[in-house]
PDB file of C-alpha atoms in Angstrom:
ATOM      1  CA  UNK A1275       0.000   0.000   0.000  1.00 72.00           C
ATOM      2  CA  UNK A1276       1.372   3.315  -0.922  1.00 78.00           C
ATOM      3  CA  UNK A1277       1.957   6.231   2.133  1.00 88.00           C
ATOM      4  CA  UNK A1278       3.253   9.097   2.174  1.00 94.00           C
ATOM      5  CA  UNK A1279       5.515  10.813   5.285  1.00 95.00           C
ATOM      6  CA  UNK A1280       6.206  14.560   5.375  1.00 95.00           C
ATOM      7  CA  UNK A1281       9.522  15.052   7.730  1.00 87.00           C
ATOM      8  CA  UNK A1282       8.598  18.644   8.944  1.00 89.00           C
ATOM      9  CA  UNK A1283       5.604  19.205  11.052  1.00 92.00           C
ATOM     10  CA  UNK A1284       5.796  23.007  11.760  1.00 95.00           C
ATOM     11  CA  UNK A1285       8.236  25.461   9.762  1.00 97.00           C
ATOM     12  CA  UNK A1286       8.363  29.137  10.790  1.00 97.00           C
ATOM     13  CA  UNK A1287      10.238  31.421   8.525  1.00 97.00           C
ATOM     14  CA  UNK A1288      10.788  35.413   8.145  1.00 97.00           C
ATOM     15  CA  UNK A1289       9.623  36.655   5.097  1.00 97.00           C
ATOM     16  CA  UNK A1290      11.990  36.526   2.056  1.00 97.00           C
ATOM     17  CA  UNK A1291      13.196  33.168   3.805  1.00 98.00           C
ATOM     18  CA  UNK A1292      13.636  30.489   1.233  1.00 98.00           C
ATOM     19  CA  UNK A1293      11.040  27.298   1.656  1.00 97.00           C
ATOM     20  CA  UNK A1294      11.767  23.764   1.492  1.00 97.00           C
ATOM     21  CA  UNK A1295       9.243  21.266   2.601  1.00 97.00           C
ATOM     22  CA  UNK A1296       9.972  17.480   2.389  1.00 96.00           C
ATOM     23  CA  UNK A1297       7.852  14.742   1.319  1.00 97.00           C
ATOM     24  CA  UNK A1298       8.732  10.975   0.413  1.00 96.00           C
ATOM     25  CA  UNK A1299       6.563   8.294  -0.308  1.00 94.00           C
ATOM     26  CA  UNK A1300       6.621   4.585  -0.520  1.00 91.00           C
ATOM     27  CA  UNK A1301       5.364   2.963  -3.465  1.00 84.00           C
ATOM     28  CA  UNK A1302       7.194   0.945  -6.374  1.00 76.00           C
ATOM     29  CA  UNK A1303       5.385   1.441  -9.131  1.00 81.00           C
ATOM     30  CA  UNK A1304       4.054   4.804 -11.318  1.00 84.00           C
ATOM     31  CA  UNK A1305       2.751   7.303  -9.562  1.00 87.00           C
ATOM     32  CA  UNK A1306       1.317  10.915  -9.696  1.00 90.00           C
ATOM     33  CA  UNK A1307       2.185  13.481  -6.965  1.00 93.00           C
ATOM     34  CA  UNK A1308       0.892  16.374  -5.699  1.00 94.00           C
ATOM     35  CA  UNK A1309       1.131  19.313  -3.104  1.00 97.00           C
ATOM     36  CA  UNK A1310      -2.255  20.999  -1.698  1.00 96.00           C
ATOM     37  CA  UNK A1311      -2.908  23.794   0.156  1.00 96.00           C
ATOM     38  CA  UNK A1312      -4.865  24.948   3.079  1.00 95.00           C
ATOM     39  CA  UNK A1313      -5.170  28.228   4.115  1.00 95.00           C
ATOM     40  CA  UNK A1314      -6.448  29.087   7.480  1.00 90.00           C
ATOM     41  CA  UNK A1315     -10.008  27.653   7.678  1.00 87.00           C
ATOM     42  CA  UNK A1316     -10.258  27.194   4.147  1.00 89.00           C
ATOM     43  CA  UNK A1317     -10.244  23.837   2.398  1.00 88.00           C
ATOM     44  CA  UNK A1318      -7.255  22.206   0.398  1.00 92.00           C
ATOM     45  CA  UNK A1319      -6.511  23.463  -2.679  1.00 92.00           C
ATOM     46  CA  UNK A1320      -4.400  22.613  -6.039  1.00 92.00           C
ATOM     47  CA  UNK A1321      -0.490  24.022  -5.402  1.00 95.00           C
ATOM     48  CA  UNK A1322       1.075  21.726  -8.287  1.00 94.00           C
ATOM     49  CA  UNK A1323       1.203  18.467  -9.564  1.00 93.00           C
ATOM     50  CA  UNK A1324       3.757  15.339 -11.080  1.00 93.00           C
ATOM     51  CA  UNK A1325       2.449  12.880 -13.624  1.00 88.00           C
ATOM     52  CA  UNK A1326       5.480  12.358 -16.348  1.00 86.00           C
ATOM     53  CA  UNK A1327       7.834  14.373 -17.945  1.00 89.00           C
ATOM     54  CA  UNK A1328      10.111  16.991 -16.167  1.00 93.00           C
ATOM     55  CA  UNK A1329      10.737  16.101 -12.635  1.00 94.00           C
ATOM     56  CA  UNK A1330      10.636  20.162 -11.828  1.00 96.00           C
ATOM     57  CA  UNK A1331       6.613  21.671 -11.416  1.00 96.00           C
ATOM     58  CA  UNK A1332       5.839  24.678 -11.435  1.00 96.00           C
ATOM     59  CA  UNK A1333       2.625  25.536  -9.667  1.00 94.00           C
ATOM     60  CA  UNK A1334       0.978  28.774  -8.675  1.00 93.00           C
ATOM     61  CA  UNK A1335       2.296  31.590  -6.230  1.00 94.00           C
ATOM     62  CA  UNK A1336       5.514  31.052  -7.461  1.00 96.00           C
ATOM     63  CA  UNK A1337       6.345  27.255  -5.720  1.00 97.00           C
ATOM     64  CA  UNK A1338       7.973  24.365  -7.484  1.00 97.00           C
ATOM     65  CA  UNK A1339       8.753  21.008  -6.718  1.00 98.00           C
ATOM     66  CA  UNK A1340      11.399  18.607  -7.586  1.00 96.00           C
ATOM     67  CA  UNK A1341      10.465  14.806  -7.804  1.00 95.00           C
ATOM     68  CA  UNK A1342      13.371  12.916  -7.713  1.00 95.00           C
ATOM     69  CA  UNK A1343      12.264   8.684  -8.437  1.00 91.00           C
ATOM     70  CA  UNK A1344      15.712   7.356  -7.051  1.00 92.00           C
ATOM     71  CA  UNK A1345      14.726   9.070  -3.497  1.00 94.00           C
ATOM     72  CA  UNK A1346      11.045   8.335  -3.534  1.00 94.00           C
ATOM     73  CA  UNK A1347      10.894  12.528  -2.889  1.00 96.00           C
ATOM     74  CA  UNK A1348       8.436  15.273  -4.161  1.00 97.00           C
ATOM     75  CA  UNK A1349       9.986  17.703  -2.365  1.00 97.00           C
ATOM     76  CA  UNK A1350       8.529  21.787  -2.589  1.00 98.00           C
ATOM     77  CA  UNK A1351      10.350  24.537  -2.444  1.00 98.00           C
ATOM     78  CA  UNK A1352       9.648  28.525  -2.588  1.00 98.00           C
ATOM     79  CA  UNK A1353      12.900  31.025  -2.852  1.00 97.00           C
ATOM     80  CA  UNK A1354      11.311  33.496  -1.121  1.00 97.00           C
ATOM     81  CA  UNK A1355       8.222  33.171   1.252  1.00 97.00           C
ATOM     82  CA  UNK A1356       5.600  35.987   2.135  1.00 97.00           C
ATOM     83  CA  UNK A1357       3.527  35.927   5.476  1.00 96.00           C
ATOM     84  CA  UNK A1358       0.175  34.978   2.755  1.00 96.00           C
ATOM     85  CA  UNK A1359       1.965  32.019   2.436  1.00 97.00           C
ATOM     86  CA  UNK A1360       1.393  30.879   6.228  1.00 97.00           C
ATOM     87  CA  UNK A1361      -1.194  27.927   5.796  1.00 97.00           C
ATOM     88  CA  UNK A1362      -0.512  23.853   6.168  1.00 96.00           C
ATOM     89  CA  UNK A1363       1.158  22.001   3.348  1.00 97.00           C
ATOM     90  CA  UNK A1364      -0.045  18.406   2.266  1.00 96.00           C
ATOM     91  CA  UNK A1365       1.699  15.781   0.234  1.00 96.00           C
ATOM     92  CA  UNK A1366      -0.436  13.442  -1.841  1.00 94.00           C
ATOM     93  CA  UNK A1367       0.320  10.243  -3.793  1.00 92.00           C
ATOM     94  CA  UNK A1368      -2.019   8.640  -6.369  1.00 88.00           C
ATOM     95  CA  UNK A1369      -0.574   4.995  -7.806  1.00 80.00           C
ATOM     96  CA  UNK A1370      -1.769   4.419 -11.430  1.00 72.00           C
ATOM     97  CA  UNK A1371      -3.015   0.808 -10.455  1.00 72.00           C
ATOM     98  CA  UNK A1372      -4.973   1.847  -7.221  1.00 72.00           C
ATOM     99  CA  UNK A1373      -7.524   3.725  -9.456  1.00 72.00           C
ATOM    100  CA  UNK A1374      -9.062   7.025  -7.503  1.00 72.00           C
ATOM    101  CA  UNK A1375      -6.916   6.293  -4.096  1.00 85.00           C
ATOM    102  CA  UNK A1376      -5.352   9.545  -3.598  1.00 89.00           C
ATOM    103  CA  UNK A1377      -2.997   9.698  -0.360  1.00 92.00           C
ATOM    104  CA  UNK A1378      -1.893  12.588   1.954  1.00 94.00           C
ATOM    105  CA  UNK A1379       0.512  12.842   3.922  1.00 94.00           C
ATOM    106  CA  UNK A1380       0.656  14.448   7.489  1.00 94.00           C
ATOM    107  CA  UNK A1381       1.352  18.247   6.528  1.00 95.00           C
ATOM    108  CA  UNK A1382       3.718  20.760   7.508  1.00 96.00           C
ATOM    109  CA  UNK A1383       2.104  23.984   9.031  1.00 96.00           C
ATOM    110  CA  UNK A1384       3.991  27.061   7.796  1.00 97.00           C
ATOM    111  CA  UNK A1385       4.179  30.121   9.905  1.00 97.00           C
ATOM    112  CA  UNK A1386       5.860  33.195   8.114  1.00 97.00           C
ATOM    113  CA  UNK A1387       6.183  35.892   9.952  1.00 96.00           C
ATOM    114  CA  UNK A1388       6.217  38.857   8.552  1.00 90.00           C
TER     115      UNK A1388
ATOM    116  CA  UNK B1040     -20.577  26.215 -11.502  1.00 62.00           C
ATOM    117  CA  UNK B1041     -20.470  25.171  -7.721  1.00 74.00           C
ATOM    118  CA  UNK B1042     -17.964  22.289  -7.851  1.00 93.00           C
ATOM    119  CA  UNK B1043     -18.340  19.686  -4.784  1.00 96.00           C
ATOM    120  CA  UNK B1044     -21.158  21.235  -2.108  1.00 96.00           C
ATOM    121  CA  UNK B1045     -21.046  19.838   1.225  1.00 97.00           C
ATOM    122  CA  UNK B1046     -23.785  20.071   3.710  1.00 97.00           C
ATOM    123  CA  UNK B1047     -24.048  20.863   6.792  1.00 97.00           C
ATOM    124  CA  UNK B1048     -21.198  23.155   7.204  1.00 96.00           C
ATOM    125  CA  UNK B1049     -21.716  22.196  11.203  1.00 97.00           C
ATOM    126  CA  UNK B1050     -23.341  19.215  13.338  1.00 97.00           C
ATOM    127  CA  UNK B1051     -23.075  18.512  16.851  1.00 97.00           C
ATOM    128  CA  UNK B1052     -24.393  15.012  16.854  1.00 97.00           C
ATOM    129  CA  UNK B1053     -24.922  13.046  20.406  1.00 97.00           C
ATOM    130  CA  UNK B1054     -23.126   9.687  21.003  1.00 98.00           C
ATOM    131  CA  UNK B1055     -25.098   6.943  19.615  1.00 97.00           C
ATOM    132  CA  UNK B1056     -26.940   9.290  17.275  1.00 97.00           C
ATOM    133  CA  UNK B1057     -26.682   8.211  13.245  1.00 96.00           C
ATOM    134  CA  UNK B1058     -26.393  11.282  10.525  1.00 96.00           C
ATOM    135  CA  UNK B1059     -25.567  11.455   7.110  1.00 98.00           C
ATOM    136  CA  UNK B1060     -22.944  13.903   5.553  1.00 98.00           C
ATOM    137  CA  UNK B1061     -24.130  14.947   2.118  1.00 98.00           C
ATOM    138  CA  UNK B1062     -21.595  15.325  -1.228  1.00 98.00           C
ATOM    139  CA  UNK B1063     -22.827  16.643  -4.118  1.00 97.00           C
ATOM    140  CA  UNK B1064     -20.516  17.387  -7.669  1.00 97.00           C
ATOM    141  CA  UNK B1065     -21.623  19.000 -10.660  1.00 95.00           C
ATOM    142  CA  UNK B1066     -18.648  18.380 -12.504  1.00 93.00           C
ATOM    143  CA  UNK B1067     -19.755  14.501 -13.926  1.00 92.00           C
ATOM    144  CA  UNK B1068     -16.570  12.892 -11.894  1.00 93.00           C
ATOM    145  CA  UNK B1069     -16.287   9.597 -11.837  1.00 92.00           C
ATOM    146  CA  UNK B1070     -13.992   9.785  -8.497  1.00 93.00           C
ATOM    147  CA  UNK B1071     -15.245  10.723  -5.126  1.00 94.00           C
ATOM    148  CA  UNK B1072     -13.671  10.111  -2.116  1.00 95.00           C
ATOM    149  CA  UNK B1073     -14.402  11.132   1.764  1.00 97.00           C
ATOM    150  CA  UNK B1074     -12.013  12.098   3.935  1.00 97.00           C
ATOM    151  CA  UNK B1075     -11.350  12.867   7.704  1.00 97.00           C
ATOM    152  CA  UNK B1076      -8.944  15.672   9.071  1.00 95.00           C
ATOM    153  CA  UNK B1077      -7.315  15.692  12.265  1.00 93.00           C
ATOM    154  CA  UNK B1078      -4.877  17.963  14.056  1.00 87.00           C
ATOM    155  CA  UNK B1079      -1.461  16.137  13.059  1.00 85.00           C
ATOM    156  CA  UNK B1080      -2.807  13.279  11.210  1.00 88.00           C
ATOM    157  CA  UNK B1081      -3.367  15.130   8.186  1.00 90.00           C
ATOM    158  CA  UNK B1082      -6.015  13.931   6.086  1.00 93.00           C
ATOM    159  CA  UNK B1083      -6.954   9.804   6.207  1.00 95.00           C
ATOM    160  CA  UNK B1084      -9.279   8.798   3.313  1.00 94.00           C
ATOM    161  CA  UNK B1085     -12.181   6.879   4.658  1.00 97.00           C
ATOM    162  CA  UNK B1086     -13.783   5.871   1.486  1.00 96.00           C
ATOM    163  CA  UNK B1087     -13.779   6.257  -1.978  1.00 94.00           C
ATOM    164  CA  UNK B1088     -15.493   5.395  -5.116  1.00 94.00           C
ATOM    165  CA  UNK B1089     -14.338   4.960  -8.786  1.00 91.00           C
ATOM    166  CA  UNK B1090     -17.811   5.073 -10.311  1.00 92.00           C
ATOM    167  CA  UNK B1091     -21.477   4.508  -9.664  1.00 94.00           C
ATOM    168  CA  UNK B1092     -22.183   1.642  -7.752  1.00 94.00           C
ATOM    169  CA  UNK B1093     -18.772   1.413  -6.858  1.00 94.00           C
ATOM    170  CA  UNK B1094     -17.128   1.823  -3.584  1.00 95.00           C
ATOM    171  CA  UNK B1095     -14.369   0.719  -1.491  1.00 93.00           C
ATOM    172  CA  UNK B1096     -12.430   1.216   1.635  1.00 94.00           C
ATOM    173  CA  UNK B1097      -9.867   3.582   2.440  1.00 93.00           C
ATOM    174  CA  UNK B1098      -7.518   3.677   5.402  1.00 92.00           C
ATOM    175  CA  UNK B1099     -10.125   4.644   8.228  1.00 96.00           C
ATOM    176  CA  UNK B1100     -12.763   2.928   7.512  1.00 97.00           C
ATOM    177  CA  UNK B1101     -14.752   1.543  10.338  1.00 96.00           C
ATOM    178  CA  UNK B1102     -17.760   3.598  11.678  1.00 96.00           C
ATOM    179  CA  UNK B1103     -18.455   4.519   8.260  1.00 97.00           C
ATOM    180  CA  UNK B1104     -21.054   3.594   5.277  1.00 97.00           C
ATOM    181  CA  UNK B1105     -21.275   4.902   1.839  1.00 97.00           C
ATOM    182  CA  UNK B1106     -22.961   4.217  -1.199  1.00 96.00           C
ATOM    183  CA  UNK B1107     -22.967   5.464  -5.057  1.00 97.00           C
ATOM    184  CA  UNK B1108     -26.425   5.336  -6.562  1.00 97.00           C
ATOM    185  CA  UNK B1109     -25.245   8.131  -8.893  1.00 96.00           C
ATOM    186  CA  UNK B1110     -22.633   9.799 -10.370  1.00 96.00           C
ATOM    187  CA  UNK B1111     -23.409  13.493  -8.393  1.00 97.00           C
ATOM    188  CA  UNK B1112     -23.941  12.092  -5.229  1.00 97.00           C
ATOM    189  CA  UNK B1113     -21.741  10.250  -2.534  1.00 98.00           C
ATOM    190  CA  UNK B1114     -23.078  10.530   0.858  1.00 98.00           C
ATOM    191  CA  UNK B1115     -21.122   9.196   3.999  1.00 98.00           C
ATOM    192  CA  UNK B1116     -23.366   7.825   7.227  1.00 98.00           C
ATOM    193  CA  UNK B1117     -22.293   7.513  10.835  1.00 96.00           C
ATOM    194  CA  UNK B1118     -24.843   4.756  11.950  1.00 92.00           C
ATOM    195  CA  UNK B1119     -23.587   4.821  15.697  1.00 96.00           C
ATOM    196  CA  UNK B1120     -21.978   8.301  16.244  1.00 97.00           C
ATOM    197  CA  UNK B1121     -18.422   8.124  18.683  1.00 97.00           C
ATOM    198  CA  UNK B1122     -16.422  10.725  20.062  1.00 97.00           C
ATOM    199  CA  UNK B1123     -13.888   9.555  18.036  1.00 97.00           C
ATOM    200  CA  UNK B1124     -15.472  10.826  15.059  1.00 97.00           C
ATOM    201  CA  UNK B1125     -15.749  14.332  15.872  1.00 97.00           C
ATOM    202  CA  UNK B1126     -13.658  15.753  12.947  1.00 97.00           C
ATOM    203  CA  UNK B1127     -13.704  17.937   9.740  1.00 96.00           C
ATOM    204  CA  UNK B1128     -15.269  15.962   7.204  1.00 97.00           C
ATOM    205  CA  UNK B1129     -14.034  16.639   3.520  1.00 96.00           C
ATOM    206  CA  UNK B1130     -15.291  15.295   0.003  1.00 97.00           C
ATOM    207  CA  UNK B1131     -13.691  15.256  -2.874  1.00 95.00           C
ATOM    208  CA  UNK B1132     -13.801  14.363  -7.311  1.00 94.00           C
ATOM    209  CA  UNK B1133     -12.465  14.090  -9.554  1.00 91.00           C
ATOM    210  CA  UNK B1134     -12.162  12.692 -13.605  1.00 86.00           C
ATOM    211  CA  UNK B1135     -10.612   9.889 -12.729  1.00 74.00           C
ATOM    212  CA  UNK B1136      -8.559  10.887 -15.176  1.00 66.00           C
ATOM    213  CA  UNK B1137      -4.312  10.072 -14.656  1.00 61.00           C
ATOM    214  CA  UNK B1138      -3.762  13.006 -14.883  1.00 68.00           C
ATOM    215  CA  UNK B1139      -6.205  15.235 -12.384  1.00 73.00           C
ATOM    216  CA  UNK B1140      -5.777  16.031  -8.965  1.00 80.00           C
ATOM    217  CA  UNK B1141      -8.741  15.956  -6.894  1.00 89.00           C
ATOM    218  CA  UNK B1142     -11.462  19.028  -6.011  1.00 92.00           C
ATOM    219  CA  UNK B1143     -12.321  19.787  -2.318  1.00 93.00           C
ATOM    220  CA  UNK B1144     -15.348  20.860  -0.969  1.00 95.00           C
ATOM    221  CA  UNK B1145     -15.583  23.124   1.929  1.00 93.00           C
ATOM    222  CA  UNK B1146     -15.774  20.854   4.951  1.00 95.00           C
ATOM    223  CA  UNK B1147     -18.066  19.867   7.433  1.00 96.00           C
ATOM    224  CA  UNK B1148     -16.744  20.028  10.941  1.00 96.00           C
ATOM    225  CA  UNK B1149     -18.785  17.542  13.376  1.00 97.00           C
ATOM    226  CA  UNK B1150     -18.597  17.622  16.576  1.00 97.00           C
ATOM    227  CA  UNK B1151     -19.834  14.298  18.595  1.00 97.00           C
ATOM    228  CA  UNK B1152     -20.744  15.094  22.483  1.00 97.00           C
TER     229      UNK B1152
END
C-alpha cells in the first residue's frame, strides 16, 4: 500500500526566507504526486502536480517542486516566502493501479512571519 | 458552476446518534472520495469510489457507510456516532482521469458530544 511521510511538522520562517518542505513516499510502481494547500479555515486546494515528464513543477504563487524517483521525494520549495503564504502544506500520492486512491501525507504547518 | 457542495457546514451530533454527511458534484466525476482531518494526522481517506455503484475502503474505515447510486452524489453515514469521530469531514472528485488532482469541498466540521 502506498503512504506518504512529510519530515517537517511546523516550519516558521521570516519573510523573504527560502522554503523547502519534504515529502517521500513509498510505493514501487508509477505514480502521480501532488502538493495541496490549506489556508487558514479554508479547504485544500491545487499548489502543483507530477504525472510524467520533467521532474521540476511549477505551480501557482511562485512554488515548485522537484520529484526525484531514485529518493522516492516530491519535495517543494519557494525562494522566497511571504507571510500569505502561512497555511498547512499536504503531500499526496495517487498509484496508477490503485484507481481514484489519492494519499496525503501528514502536513507541515507554515508560519511566516512577517 | 459550484464544484463539490457539502452540507451541513456544522453538526453537533450526540453519542449513539446516526447522521448522514451529504456530497454533491456538478462536474460529472467519476472519483469521489471522503475524507477525515485531524490535528497532526493530516487527512486519512475513509472511502472512496471509482464510479457509480462502486465503492471501497480507504484507510479509516470503520464507523463509516457509503454508497454510489449516482454519479453526483456520494453521501457518507455515521450509523452509531463516537467521540472519536468528531472531525472535519471533507469530500472530494475528480475525472478519474491520470492526470487530475482531486477538487475539495468546503468541509463539514462535526462535533460528537
Amino acid at each position: 500500500a502506498q503512504s506518504v511521510s512529510q519530515h517537517n511538522h511546523h516550519v516558521i520562517l521570516s519573510e523573504a526566507a527560502s522554503l523547502e518542505l519534504g515529502c517521500n513516499y513509498s510505493y514501487g510502481g508509477t505514480v502521480n504526486l501532488f502538493w495541496y494547500v490549506q489556508y487558514p479555515g479554508q479547504h485544500l486546494q491545487l499548489l502543483l502536480k507530477y504525472f510524467s515528464g520533467d521532474p521540476l513543477v511549477k505551480g501557482i504563487k511562485g512554488f515548485e517542486a522537484e520529484f526525484i524517483k531514485s529518493k522516492f521525494s516530491f519535495n517543494l520549495r519557494k525562494p522566497s516566502v511571504q507571510w500569505s503564504d502561512t497555511a498547512e502544506y499536504f503531500c499526496a500520492v495517487n498509484a496508477w493501479n490503485q484507481g481514484g486512491k489519492l494519499i496525503f501525507g501528514q502536513g507541515t504547518e507554515l508560519s511566516v512571519k512577517p | 458552476n459550484a464544484g463539490v457542495t457539502q452540507t451541513p457546514k456544522f453538526q453537533v451530533l450526540k453519542t449513539g446518534q446516526s447522521m448522514t454527511l451529504q456530497c454533491a458534484q456538478d462536474m460529472n466525476h467519476e472519483y469521489m472520495s471522503w475524507y477525515r482531518q485531524d490535528p497532526g494526522m493530516g487527512l486519512r481517506l475513509i472511502h472512496y469510489s471509482v464510479g457509480a455503484g462502486i465503492t471501497d475502503q480507504g484507510e479509516v474505515p470503520n464507523g463509516y457507510n457509503v454508497s454510489r447510486s449516482t454519479t453526483e452524489d456520494f453521501p457518507l453515514r455515521l450509523l452509531s456516532a463516537a467521540p472519536s469521530q468528531t472531525s472535519v469531514y471533507f469530500c472530494a472528485s475528480s475525472s478519474g482521469g491520470r492526470r487530475d488532482g482531486y477538487t475539495f469541498g468546503s468541509g463539514t466540521r462535526l462535533t460528537v458530544v
